[in-house]
Coordinates of C-alpha atoms and ligand atoms in Angstrom, one line a residue:
M1 CA 219.8 -44.8 169.9
D2 CA 219.3 -47.5 168.0
K3 CA 218.8 -45.5 164.0
K4 CA 215.3 -46.6 162.8
N5 CA 214.3 -47.0 159.1
L6 CA 211.9 -45.1 157.4
Y7 CA 210.3 -46.2 154.5
I8 CA 207.9 -44.2 151.5
S9 CA 206.0 -44.4 149.4
T10 CA 204.3 -42.3 147.0
I11 CA 201.3 -42.1 144.3
G12 CA 200.9 -39.3 142.1
C13 CA 201.8 -37.0 140.5
Q14 CA 205.7 -34.9 140.1
M15 CA 204.0 -32.5 143.7
N16 CA 203.2 -35.9 145.8
V17 CA 206.5 -36.9 144.5
H18 CA 208.1 -33.5 145.9
D19 CA 206.3 -33.7 149.0
S20 CA 207.9 -37.5 150.1
E21 CA 211.4 -35.5 149.5
Q22 CA 210.9 -33.2 151.8
M23 CA 209.5 -35.8 154.4
A24 CA 212.4 -38.2 154.3
A25 CA 213.8 -34.7 154.5
L26 CA 212.6 -33.7 157.5
M27 CA 212.3 -37.5 158.8
E28 CA 216.3 -38.0 158.3
K29 CA 216.5 -34.9 160.2
E30 CA 215.3 -36.5 163.5
G31 CA 217.3 -39.5 162.9
Y32 CA 215.8 -41.8 160.8
V33 CA 217.0 -43.5 157.6
C34 CA 215.3 -44.2 154.5
T35 CA 214.8 -47.4 153.5
D36 CA 213.6 -49.5 150.2
D37 CA 213.0 -53.0 152.0
V38 CA 209.1 -52.2 153.5
G39 CA 210.1 -55.3 156.3
Q40 CA 212.8 -53.1 157.4
A41 CA 210.2 -49.6 158.1
D42 CA 209.7 -48.0 162.1
L43 CA 207.9 -45.7 160.5
I44 CA 205.8 -46.0 157.2
L45 CA 204.8 -43.4 155.7
L46 CA 202.3 -43.4 152.5
N47 CA 202.2 -40.1 150.7
T48 CA 198.1 -41.1 148.6
C49 CA 196.9 -39.4 145.8
S50 CA 193.6 -38.8 144.8
I51 CA 193.1 -37.2 141.6
R52 CA 190.8 -40.4 140.2
E53 CA 189.3 -43.6 141.9
K54 CA 191.7 -45.9 140.7
A55 CA 194.6 -43.6 142.7
A56 CA 192.6 -43.5 145.1
Q57 CA 191.8 -47.5 145.2
K58 CA 194.9 -48.2 145.5
V59 CA 195.8 -46.7 148.7
M60 CA 193.1 -49.0 150.3
S61 CA 194.9 -51.9 148.4
T62 CA 198.7 -50.9 149.9
L63 CA 197.6 -50.3 153.7
G64 CA 195.8 -53.9 153.7
R65 CA 199.4 -54.3 153.0
Y66 CA 201.3 -52.4 155.0
R67 CA 198.7 -53.0 158.1
R68 CA 199.5 -57.0 158.3
L69 CA 203.6 -55.8 158.8
K70 CA 202.1 -54.9 162.5
T71 CA 201.8 -57.9 163.4
K72 CA 205.7 -58.9 162.8
K73 CA 206.2 -55.4 164.6
A74 CA 204.1 -53.7 167.0
S75 CA 205.8 -50.8 167.8
L76 CA 205.4 -50.2 162.9
I77 CA 204.5 -46.6 163.2
I78 CA 201.9 -46.2 160.0
G79 CA 200.9 -42.0 158.3
V80 CA 198.6 -41.8 155.6
G81 CA 199.7 -38.2 154.1
G82 CA 198.4 -36.1 150.8
C83 CA 195.4 -35.9 148.9
V84 CA 193.5 -39.2 150.3
A85 CA 194.4 -38.0 153.5
Q86 CA 192.7 -34.4 153.4
Q87 CA 189.9 -36.0 151.6
L88 CA 188.8 -38.4 154.2
G89 CA 190.4 -37.7 157.6
E90 CA 188.8 -39.7 160.6
R91 CA 186.8 -41.5 158.5
L92 CA 190.1 -43.1 157.2
L93 CA 190.6 -44.2 160.8
L94 CA 187.7 -46.1 160.6
K95 CA 188.8 -47.5 157.5
V96 CA 192.7 -48.4 158.4
P97 CA 191.9 -49.6 162.7
D98 CA 196.0 -49.6 162.5
L99 CA 196.5 -46.2 161.2
D100 CA 198.6 -44.2 163.3
L101 CA 198.6 -41.2 161.3
V102 CA 196.8 -39.0 158.9
F103 CA 198.3 -35.9 158.1
G104 CA 196.8 -33.3 155.3
T105 CA 198.5 -31.9 152.3
H106 CA 199.4 -28.8 154.6
N107 CA 201.1 -30.4 157.2
I108 CA 204.2 -31.9 155.9
H109 CA 205.9 -29.7 158.2
R110 CA 204.8 -30.8 161.2
L111 CA 205.4 -34.6 160.6
P112 CA 208.9 -34.8 162.8
E113 CA 206.4 -33.4 165.9
F114 CA 203.6 -35.8 164.7
I115 CA 206.5 -38.9 165.1
S116 CA 207.7 -38.2 168.1
E117 CA 204.2 -37.6 170.1
I118 CA 202.8 -41.0 168.7
E119 CA 206.6 -42.5 169.5
K120 CA 206.4 -41.3 172.9
T121 CA 201.9 -41.4 173.5
G122 CA 201.4 -44.3 171.2
K123 CA 198.7 -42.1 170.7
K124 CA 196.9 -42.4 167.9
I125 CA 196.9 -38.4 165.0
V126 CA 194.7 -36.6 162.5
E127 CA 195.4 -33.1 161.4
T128 CA 193.5 -31.7 157.8
S129 CA 193.2 -28.7 158.5
L130 CA 193.9 -26.5 155.6
S131 CA 193.6 -23.3 157.7
E132 CA 196.9 -22.3 157.7
K133 CA 198.5 -20.4 155.1
T134 CA 200.2 -23.4 153.7
P135 CA 203.7 -23.3 155.6
S136 CA 205.4 -26.6 154.0
L137 CA 205.3 -24.0 150.8
G138 CA 208.4 -22.6 153.2
I139 CA 210.2 -25.8 153.7
L140 CA 213.5 -25.5 152.3
T141 CA 215.1 -28.4 151.9
P142 CA 218.6 -29.1 151.4
P143 CA 218.6 -31.8 148.3
R144 CA 219.9 -34.8 150.7
K145 CA 221.8 -37.4 147.8
S146 CA 223.8 -35.5 144.9
K147 CA 221.3 -35.1 141.8
V148 CA 221.3 -33.4 138.9
T149 CA 217.6 -32.6 138.3
A150 CA 214.8 -31.6 141.5
F151 CA 211.7 -30.3 141.8
V152 CA 210.6 -26.9 143.5
T153 CA 207.5 -26.1 144.8
I154 CA 206.8 -22.8 143.4
M155 CA 203.1 -22.3 144.5
Q156 CA 199.8 -24.1 145.7
G157 CA 196.3 -25.0 145.9
C158 CA 194.1 -24.6 143.1
N159 CA 190.9 -21.6 142.1
N160 CA 190.2 -23.4 138.7
F161 CA 186.7 -25.7 140.1
C162 CA 187.4 -27.8 136.7
A163 CA 184.4 -29.3 136.9
Y164 CA 185.7 -33.1 137.6
C165 CA 188.7 -32.1 139.8
V166 CA 189.3 -32.5 143.3
V167 CA 192.0 -30.9 143.1
P168 CA 190.9 -26.7 144.7
Y169 CA 188.8 -29.2 147.8
L170 CA 192.4 -30.9 148.4
R171 CA 195.1 -28.8 147.7
G172 CA 193.2 -25.2 149.2
R173 CA 193.6 -21.8 147.5
E174 CA 196.3 -20.2 144.6
E175 CA 199.1 -19.4 146.7
S176 CA 202.6 -18.5 145.3
R177 CA 205.7 -18.2 147.4
P178 CA 207.5 -16.4 147.4
L179 CA 210.8 -14.5 144.8
E180 CA 212.9 -14.5 147.1
D181 CA 212.7 -18.0 149.0
I182 CA 212.1 -19.5 145.1
L183 CA 215.4 -18.7 144.4
E184 CA 217.0 -19.2 147.5
E185 CA 216.4 -22.1 147.1
I186 CA 217.2 -22.7 143.7
A187 CA 220.7 -21.6 144.1
G188 CA 221.0 -23.2 147.5
L189 CA 220.3 -26.6 144.9
A190 CA 222.2 -25.1 142.1
R191 CA 225.5 -24.6 144.8
S192 CA 224.6 -28.7 145.2
G193 CA 225.3 -29.9 141.9
V194 CA 221.5 -29.8 141.0
K195 CA 221.6 -29.0 137.0
E196 CA 218.1 -28.4 135.7
V197 CA 214.5 -27.6 137.7
T198 CA 211.4 -28.1 137.5
L199 CA 209.4 -25.5 138.7
L200 CA 205.8 -26.7 140.1
G201 CA 202.5 -26.1 140.5
Q202 CA 198.4 -26.4 139.6
N203 CA 198.7 -23.3 137.3
V204 CA 202.4 -22.1 137.6
N205 CA 200.9 -19.2 134.9
S206 CA 199.0 -17.6 137.8
Y207 CA 202.4 -17.6 139.5
G208 CA 202.2 -14.4 141.5
R209 CA 198.9 -13.3 140.9
S210 CA 197.6 -14.0 144.6
T211 CA 200.1 -12.2 146.3
K212 CA 200.0 -8.5 146.3
G213 CA 202.2 -6.5 144.4
A214 CA 203.9 -9.8 143.4
T215 CA 206.1 -10.4 139.9
G216 CA 204.7 -12.8 137.5
F217 CA 205.4 -15.8 136.1
V218 CA 208.0 -14.3 133.5
E219 CA 209.6 -11.9 135.6
L220 CA 210.6 -15.2 137.9
L221 CA 211.7 -17.4 135.3
S222 CA 213.6 -14.6 134.0
E223 CA 215.1 -14.3 138.0
I224 CA 215.9 -17.9 137.8
E225 CA 217.5 -17.6 134.4
K226 CA 220.1 -15.5 136.1
I227 CA 220.9 -18.2 139.0
E228 CA 225.0 -19.5 137.7
G229 CA 225.2 -23.6 137.8
I230 CA 221.5 -23.6 136.5
K231 CA 221.4 -25.3 132.8
R232 CA 217.7 -25.7 132.2
I233 CA 214.5 -24.9 133.8
R234 CA 211.5 -26.5 132.7
F235 CA 207.7 -25.6 134.8
T236 CA 205.0 -28.1 135.1
T237 CA 201.4 -27.4 134.7
S238 CA 200.1 -24.4 132.1
H239 CA 196.4 -23.8 132.4
P240 CA 195.4 -22.9 128.4
K241 CA 193.1 -19.9 129.6
D242 CA 196.3 -18.1 131.7
I243 CA 199.2 -18.2 129.2
S244 CA 200.4 -15.2 128.2
D245 CA 202.1 -13.4 125.2
S246 CA 205.8 -13.1 127.4
L247 CA 205.6 -16.8 128.9
I248 CA 205.1 -17.9 124.5
E249 CA 207.9 -15.3 124.1
A250 CA 210.0 -16.3 126.8
F251 CA 210.7 -19.6 125.1
S252 CA 212.8 -18.2 122.3
Q253 CA 213.9 -15.8 124.4
L254 CA 215.3 -17.6 127.5
G255 CA 218.5 -19.8 126.4
K256 CA 217.4 -21.7 130.0
L257 CA 213.7 -22.8 129.4
C258 CA 213.4 -26.5 127.8
K259 CA 211.3 -25.9 124.6
H260 CA 208.5 -28.0 125.9
I261 CA 205.2 -27.5 127.6
H262 CA 203.0 -29.9 129.0
L263 CA 199.2 -27.9 128.0
P264 CA 196.6 -30.1 129.4
V265 CA 193.4 -29.2 127.1
Q266 CA 191.0 -31.9 128.8
S267 CA 188.7 -32.2 125.1
G268 CA 188.4 -30.7 121.4
S269 CA 184.6 -30.6 122.4
D270 CA 183.7 -26.6 123.1
R271 CA 180.8 -28.0 124.5
I272 CA 182.5 -30.5 126.4
L273 CA 185.0 -27.4 127.8
S274 CA 182.1 -25.6 128.9
L275 CA 180.9 -28.3 130.5
M276 CA 184.1 -28.9 132.6
N277 CA 184.6 -25.3 133.2
R278 CA 188.0 -24.6 131.6
R279 CA 186.7 -21.0 131.0
Y280 CA 188.7 -21.4 126.6
T281 CA 187.1 -23.2 123.0
K282 CA 188.9 -25.5 121.0
N283 CA 190.7 -22.2 119.3
D284 CA 191.6 -20.0 122.0
Y285 CA 193.5 -23.3 122.1
L286 CA 194.7 -23.9 119.3
E287 CA 195.7 -20.0 118.6
K288 CA 197.5 -21.0 121.7
V289 CA 199.4 -23.9 119.6
E290 CA 200.4 -22.5 117.1
K291 CA 201.8 -19.1 118.8
L292 CA 204.0 -21.2 120.5
R293 CA 205.3 -23.0 117.7
R294 CA 206.3 -19.8 116.1
S295 CA 207.8 -18.7 118.4
C296 CA 209.5 -22.3 119.8
P297 CA 208.4 -23.9 116.3
E298 CA 211.4 -27.1 117.7
I299 CA 209.0 -26.3 120.6
S300 CA 207.4 -30.0 122.5
I301 CA 203.9 -30.2 123.2
S302 CA 202.4 -32.6 125.4
S303 CA 198.6 -32.4 126.9
D304 CA 196.3 -33.9 128.9
V305 CA 192.5 -35.7 127.8
I306 CA 190.1 -36.8 130.0
V307 CA 187.6 -39.3 127.6
G308 CA 183.3 -39.7 128.8
F309 CA 183.0 -36.8 130.6
P310 CA 179.8 -36.5 131.3
G311 CA 177.3 -35.3 128.1
E312 CA 180.5 -36.5 126.1
T313 CA 178.8 -37.9 122.8
D314 CA 180.2 -39.4 119.6
G315 CA 180.2 -36.2 118.3
D316 CA 182.8 -34.4 121.6
F317 CA 184.8 -37.3 120.9
Q318 CA 185.2 -36.8 117.7
E319 CA 186.1 -33.6 117.8
T320 CA 188.9 -34.6 120.3
I321 CA 190.8 -36.8 118.0
D322 CA 190.2 -34.6 114.7
M323 CA 191.7 -31.8 117.2
M324 CA 194.6 -34.5 118.1
E325 CA 194.9 -35.2 114.2
E326 CA 195.0 -30.7 114.0
I327 CA 197.7 -30.5 116.3
R328 CA 199.6 -34.2 116.6
F329 CA 201.2 -33.7 120.6
D330 CA 204.5 -35.4 121.0
T331 CA 202.8 -36.8 124.3
L332 CA 199.2 -37.5 125.9
F333 CA 198.5 -38.8 129.2
S334 CA 194.8 -39.0 129.0
F335 CA 192.0 -40.8 130.8
K336 CA 188.4 -42.6 131.4
Y337 CA 186.6 -39.9 133.3
S338 CA 186.3 -40.0 136.8
E339 CA 184.4 -39.4 139.9
R340 CA 185.0 -37.8 142.4
Q341 CA 182.5 -35.8 145.5
G342 CA 182.3 -33.2 145.7
T343 CA 183.1 -31.9 142.6
A344 CA 179.6 -30.5 140.0
A345 CA 180.0 -33.2 137.2
L346 CA 179.2 -35.5 140.1
K347 CA 175.7 -33.7 139.4
M348 CA 175.9 -33.7 135.9
E349 CA 173.9 -36.3 133.4
G350 CA 174.5 -37.3 130.3
K351 CA 177.2 -40.3 132.4
V352 CA 179.2 -42.1 129.8
S353 CA 179.0 -45.9 130.1
E354 CA 182.1 -47.9 131.5
P355 CA 182.8 -50.2 128.5
L356 CA 182.2 -47.0 126.0
K357 CA 184.9 -44.4 127.9
K358 CA 186.8 -47.5 127.7
E359 CA 186.3 -48.2 123.5
R360 CA 187.4 -44.4 123.7
L361 CA 190.4 -44.2 125.9
R362 CA 192.0 -47.5 123.3
I363 CA 191.2 -45.6 120.1
L364 CA 191.9 -42.0 121.3
Q365 CA 195.8 -43.8 123.0
S366 CA 195.9 -45.6 119.8
L367 CA 196.1 -42.7 117.5
Q368 CA 198.6 -40.8 119.9
E369 CA 201.5 -43.9 119.6
L370 CA 201.4 -42.9 115.9
H371 CA 201.4 -39.5 116.8
T372 CA 204.1 -40.1 119.4
L373 CA 206.6 -42.3 116.7
E374 CA 205.7 -40.2 114.5
K375 CA 206.6 -37.3 116.0
N376 CA 210.3 -39.2 117.6
K377 CA 210.9 -40.6 114.1
A378 CA 211.3 -37.3 112.7
M379 CA 214.1 -36.9 115.0
E380 CA 216.3 -39.7 113.7
G381 CA 219.2 -38.4 112.1
H382 CA 219.7 -34.9 114.7
I383 CA 221.8 -33.8 117.3
E384 CA 220.3 -33.2 120.0
Q385 CA 222.1 -31.9 123.5
V386 CA 221.4 -34.1 125.9
L387 CA 221.5 -33.8 129.2
V388 CA 222.4 -37.0 131.0
E389 CA 220.5 -37.6 134.6
G390 CA 222.2 -41.0 135.1
F391 CA 222.5 -44.8 134.1
S392 CA 219.5 -46.2 132.1
K393 CA 217.7 -48.4 133.6
N394 CA 218.3 -51.7 132.4
C395 CA 222.4 -51.5 130.8
R396 CA 224.8 -49.8 133.5
S397 CA 227.0 -49.3 130.9
D398 CA 223.9 -47.1 128.7
V399 CA 223.5 -43.5 130.1
M400 CA 220.3 -41.9 130.2
G401 CA 219.0 -38.4 129.8
R402 CA 216.9 -35.7 128.3
T403 CA 216.9 -33.4 125.0
S404 CA 215.7 -30.0 125.8
T405 CA 212.2 -31.0 124.3
N406 CA 212.0 -34.3 127.1
K407 CA 212.8 -37.0 125.1
I408 CA 214.2 -39.4 126.7
V409 CA 217.7 -40.7 125.5
N410 CA 220.0 -43.7 126.3
F411 CA 222.9 -44.2 124.3
T412 CA 227.0 -45.7 125.6
G413 CA 228.2 -43.7 127.9
H414 CA 230.8 -43.2 131.1
G415 CA 229.2 -42.5 134.4
D416 CA 231.9 -39.8 134.2
L417 CA 228.9 -37.7 131.7
V418 CA 225.8 -37.7 134.7
G419 CA 225.3 -33.7 135.3
T420 CA 227.3 -33.6 131.9
I421 CA 225.3 -31.6 128.3
V422 CA 226.1 -33.6 125.7
P423 CA 225.5 -33.9 121.9
V424 CA 224.3 -36.8 120.9
R425 CA 223.3 -38.3 117.7
I426 CA 220.0 -39.6 116.9
K427 CA 220.2 -43.0 115.7
E428 CA 215.9 -45.2 116.4
A429 CA 213.7 -44.2 117.7
Y430 CA 210.8 -45.3 119.7
L431 CA 207.8 -45.2 121.7
H432 CA 208.8 -43.7 125.0
S433 CA 212.4 -43.4 124.6
L434 CA 215.4 -42.4 121.3
R435 CA 218.5 -44.1 121.1
G436 CA 222.2 -42.2 119.8
E437 CA 225.3 -42.9 119.7
M438 CA 227.5 -39.7 121.5
L439 CA 229.3 -37.1 119.2
Ligands
LIG501 N1 189.0 -38.3 136.0 C1 189.7 -38.6 135.0 N2 190.7 -37.7 134.4 C2 191.1 -37.0 135.5 N3 191.9 -35.3 135.9 C3 191.5 -34.5 137.1 N4 190.5 -35.1 137.4 C4 190.2 -36.2 136.8 C5 188.5 -37.4 137.0 N5 188.2 -37.1 137.6 C6 193.5 -35.9 134.9 C7 193.1 -34.6 133.9 C8 193.8 -33.5 134.6 C9 195.0 -34.3 135.1 C10 196.0 -34.0 136.0 O1 194.3 -35.6 135.8 O2 193.4 -34.1 132.7 O3 194.8 -32.2 133.6
LIG502 FE1 192.0 -29.4 139.1 FE2 191.4 -27.5 136.9 FE3 192.8 -26.7 139.2 FE4 194.2 -28.3 137.4 S1 193.4 -26.0 137.3 S2 194.3 -28.2 139.5 S3 192.0 -29.9 136.4 S4 190.8 -27.5 138.7

């Protein structure tokens, strides 16, 4: 049998990146080989995101390019997975008739079955049921290449229904993966050489809450801490309302837990936070930040902010700016509010105009650049422990790695360093990375 080529394109978050890795692993078992050249593909899978309008639009333009390849190769199979597939289902086939497969967020494990059916019959398949108990959570995929870092899904779905967000509709209700499965997967990753795991979930702080008699998130972290070979643990994302004192303490007690937290705040105005259904106030958030910094003074904090949520006045926006000045995040991901079908915010009054959203975003991002640079500059002269992940993007005589605080460091070094933690003196700080010198 000739080998068949698989091309996967991923739009969206780390969760999607990880789902794509699972798709690749499943199809490799069926004899497919991954390629970076879409022109060579026999099967194209597009893993999609619909968190904001822009991501959803990107799906349509990307599909437009892929479908033209079918005119050259009639046997080419094109499948769409992820959030846009989940959201549109059959309707996606009407929009893009050359598609062969639309599979939802809970159907990844059935990919080999779908592809084999299409290969045999040529019939189109749409499967977006959310009813099954998230079986994709149970896929144990051995790492496909030797890697230093790996993602591990610990839960799926979300019960929070923030007023702007489609995730609860597209990823279903919160469901935690059994502790033993997670530990088994991580032990396997450690045996294959992985040194750092990033635990993934929409709201990892509520890990175990939806499972009867289950362990909580801090217990999970403590168990992972015991796994030999794993040197670092990260996790994302946390909801400020659910971050517990015991998790805050864990930053000072668990040696492998990296000193970084991504804690999306979304707004600094209590009125907007309430409209967003975030269920915390600005002061609650400030208190959590203070506790985190007391428990772990070096901790770096990153966050997400949405500007132009319906009803956001200049005063509300100013409160977000004031909060940023007070907290000084290490990094901030900021977005213009984007209307999503089915969400509560869609019907809210006081829509903010596009130019005003753009202006607010610009102000916020230029302030954040100052803060990020200030934080990075403060590291100049410090000695940091860096886990080397691979070669630098632009220079093969340089390697790149991360500090425990999640800052990217480039320095001159040999490929042998990959997978080790080395002391590096920070010489020069930039906006997106640091330049260092190995000691
Ligand atoms: N519009 C803009 N940003 C959004 N996010 C989620 N939904 C929307 C939306 N409708 C942002 C939030 C979230 C991040 C992953 O994406 O800030 O934390
Ligand atoms: Fe969306 Fe809110 Fe759930 Fe995060 S916590 S996935 S923003 S609904």
